[in-house]
Short mmCIF file of C-alpha atoms in Angstrom, two decimals:
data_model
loop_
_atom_site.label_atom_id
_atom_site.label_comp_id
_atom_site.label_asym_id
_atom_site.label_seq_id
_atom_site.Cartn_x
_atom_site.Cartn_y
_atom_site.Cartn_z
CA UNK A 205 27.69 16.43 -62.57
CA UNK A 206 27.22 20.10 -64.09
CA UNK A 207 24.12 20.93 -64.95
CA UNK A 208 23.85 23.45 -68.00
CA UNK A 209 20.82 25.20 -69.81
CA UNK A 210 20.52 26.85 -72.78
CA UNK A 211 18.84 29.62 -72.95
CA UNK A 212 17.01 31.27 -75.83
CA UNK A 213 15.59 34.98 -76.62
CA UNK A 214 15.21 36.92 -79.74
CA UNK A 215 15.78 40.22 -80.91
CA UNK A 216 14.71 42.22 -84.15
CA UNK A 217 18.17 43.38 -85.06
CA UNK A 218 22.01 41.74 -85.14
CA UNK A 219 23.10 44.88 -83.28
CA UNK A 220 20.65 44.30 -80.37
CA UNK A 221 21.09 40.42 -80.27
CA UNK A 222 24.97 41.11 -80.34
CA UNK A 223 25.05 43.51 -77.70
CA UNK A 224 22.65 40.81 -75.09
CA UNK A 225 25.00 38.05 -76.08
CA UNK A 226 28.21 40.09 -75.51
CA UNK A 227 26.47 42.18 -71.70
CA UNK A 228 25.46 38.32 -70.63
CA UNK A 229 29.56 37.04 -71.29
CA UNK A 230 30.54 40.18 -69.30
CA UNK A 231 28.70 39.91 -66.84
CA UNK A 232 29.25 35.82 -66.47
CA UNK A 233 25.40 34.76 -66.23
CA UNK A 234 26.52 32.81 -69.61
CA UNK A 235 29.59 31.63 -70.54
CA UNK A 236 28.88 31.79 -74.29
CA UNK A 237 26.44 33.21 -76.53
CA UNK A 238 25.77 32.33 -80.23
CA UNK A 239 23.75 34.91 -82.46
CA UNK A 240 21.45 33.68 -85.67
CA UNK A 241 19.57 34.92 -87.95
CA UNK A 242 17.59 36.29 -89.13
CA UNK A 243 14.85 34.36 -88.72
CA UNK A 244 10.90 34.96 -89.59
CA UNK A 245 8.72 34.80 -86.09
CA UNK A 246 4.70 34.55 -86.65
CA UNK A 247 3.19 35.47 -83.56
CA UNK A 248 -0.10 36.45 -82.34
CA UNK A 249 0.05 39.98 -80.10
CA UNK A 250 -2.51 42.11 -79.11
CA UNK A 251 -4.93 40.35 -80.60
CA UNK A 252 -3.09 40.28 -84.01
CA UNK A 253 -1.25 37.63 -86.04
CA UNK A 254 1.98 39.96 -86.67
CA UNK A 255 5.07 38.25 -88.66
CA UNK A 256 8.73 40.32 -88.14
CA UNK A 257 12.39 39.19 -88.62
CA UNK A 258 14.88 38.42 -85.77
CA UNK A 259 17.33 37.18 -84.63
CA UNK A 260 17.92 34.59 -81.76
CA UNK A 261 20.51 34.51 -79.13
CA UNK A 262 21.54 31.45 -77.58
CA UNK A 263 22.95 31.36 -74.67
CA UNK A 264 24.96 28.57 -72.29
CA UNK A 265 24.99 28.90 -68.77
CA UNK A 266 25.05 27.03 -65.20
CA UNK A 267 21.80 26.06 -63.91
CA UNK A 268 22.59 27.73 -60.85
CA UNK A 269 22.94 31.16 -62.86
CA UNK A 270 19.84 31.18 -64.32
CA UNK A 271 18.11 33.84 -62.78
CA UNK A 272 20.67 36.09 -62.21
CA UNK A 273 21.01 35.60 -66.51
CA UNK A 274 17.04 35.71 -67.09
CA UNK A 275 16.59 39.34 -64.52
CA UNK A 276 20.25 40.35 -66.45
CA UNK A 277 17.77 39.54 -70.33
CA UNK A 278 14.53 41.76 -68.71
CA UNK A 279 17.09 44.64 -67.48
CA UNK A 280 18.51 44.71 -71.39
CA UNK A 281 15.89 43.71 -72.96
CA UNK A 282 13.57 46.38 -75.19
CA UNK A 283 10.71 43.57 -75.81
CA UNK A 284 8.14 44.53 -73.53
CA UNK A 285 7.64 40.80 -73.24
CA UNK A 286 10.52 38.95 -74.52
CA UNK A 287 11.11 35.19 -74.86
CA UNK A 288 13.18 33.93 -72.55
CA UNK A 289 13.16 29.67 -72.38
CA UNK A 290 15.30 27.83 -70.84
CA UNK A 291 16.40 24.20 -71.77
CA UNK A 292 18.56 21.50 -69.85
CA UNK A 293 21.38 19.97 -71.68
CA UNK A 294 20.73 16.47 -71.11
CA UNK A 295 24.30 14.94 -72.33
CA UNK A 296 27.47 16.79 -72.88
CA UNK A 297 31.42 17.01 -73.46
CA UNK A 298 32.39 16.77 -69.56
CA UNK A 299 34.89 19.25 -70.18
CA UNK A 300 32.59 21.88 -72.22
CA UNK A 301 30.46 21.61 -69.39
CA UNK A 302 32.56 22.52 -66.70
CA UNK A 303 34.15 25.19 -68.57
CA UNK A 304 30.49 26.53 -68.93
CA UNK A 305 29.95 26.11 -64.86
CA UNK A 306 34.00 27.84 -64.74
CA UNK A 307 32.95 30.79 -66.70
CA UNK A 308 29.78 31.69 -65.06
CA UNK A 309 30.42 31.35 -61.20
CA UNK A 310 29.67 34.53 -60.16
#
């Protein structure tokens, strides 16, 4: 059976988030990535409760890809620490998930 994660960061523009999801399709650590937003984020950093608009990037890839798409997020990335969590896809279209497995070996 494939095993495929989704994988979420955000972003704090469309451009940026556009440009991660299109490098990580090009470069086949995911085989799809969906942009949304924006969305409000509240989170505390240095020290300080700090609320800013983003916008996510989803991303679908091959468990087996996973690092080469997380070291591919902190080498485009311009969050000094940006989220990157990763989440198995417990049940699936057998065909989607192969095709996601297809378009991400290496």
């Amino acid at each position: 059976m494939t095993e495929v994660l989704t994988v979420l960061t955000t972003t704090d523009s469309a451009a940026k988030a556009e440009g991660l999801a299109r490098s990580a399709v090009e470069a086949r650590v995911a085989a799809c990535a969906q942009v949304s937003g924006p969305v409000t984020s509240v989170y505390r950093w240095e020290g300080a409760v700090e609320s800013a608009q983003e916008w996510q990037v989803l991303f679908k890839t091959a468990r087996a890809r996973y690092d080469a798409l997380e070291a591919h997020l902190r080498a485009h990335h311009d969050y000094d620490t940006p989220e990157i969590i990763a989440t198995p896809v417990v049940r699936g279209d057998a065909g989607y998930l192969a095709w996601v497995e297809r378009e991400t070996a290496g």
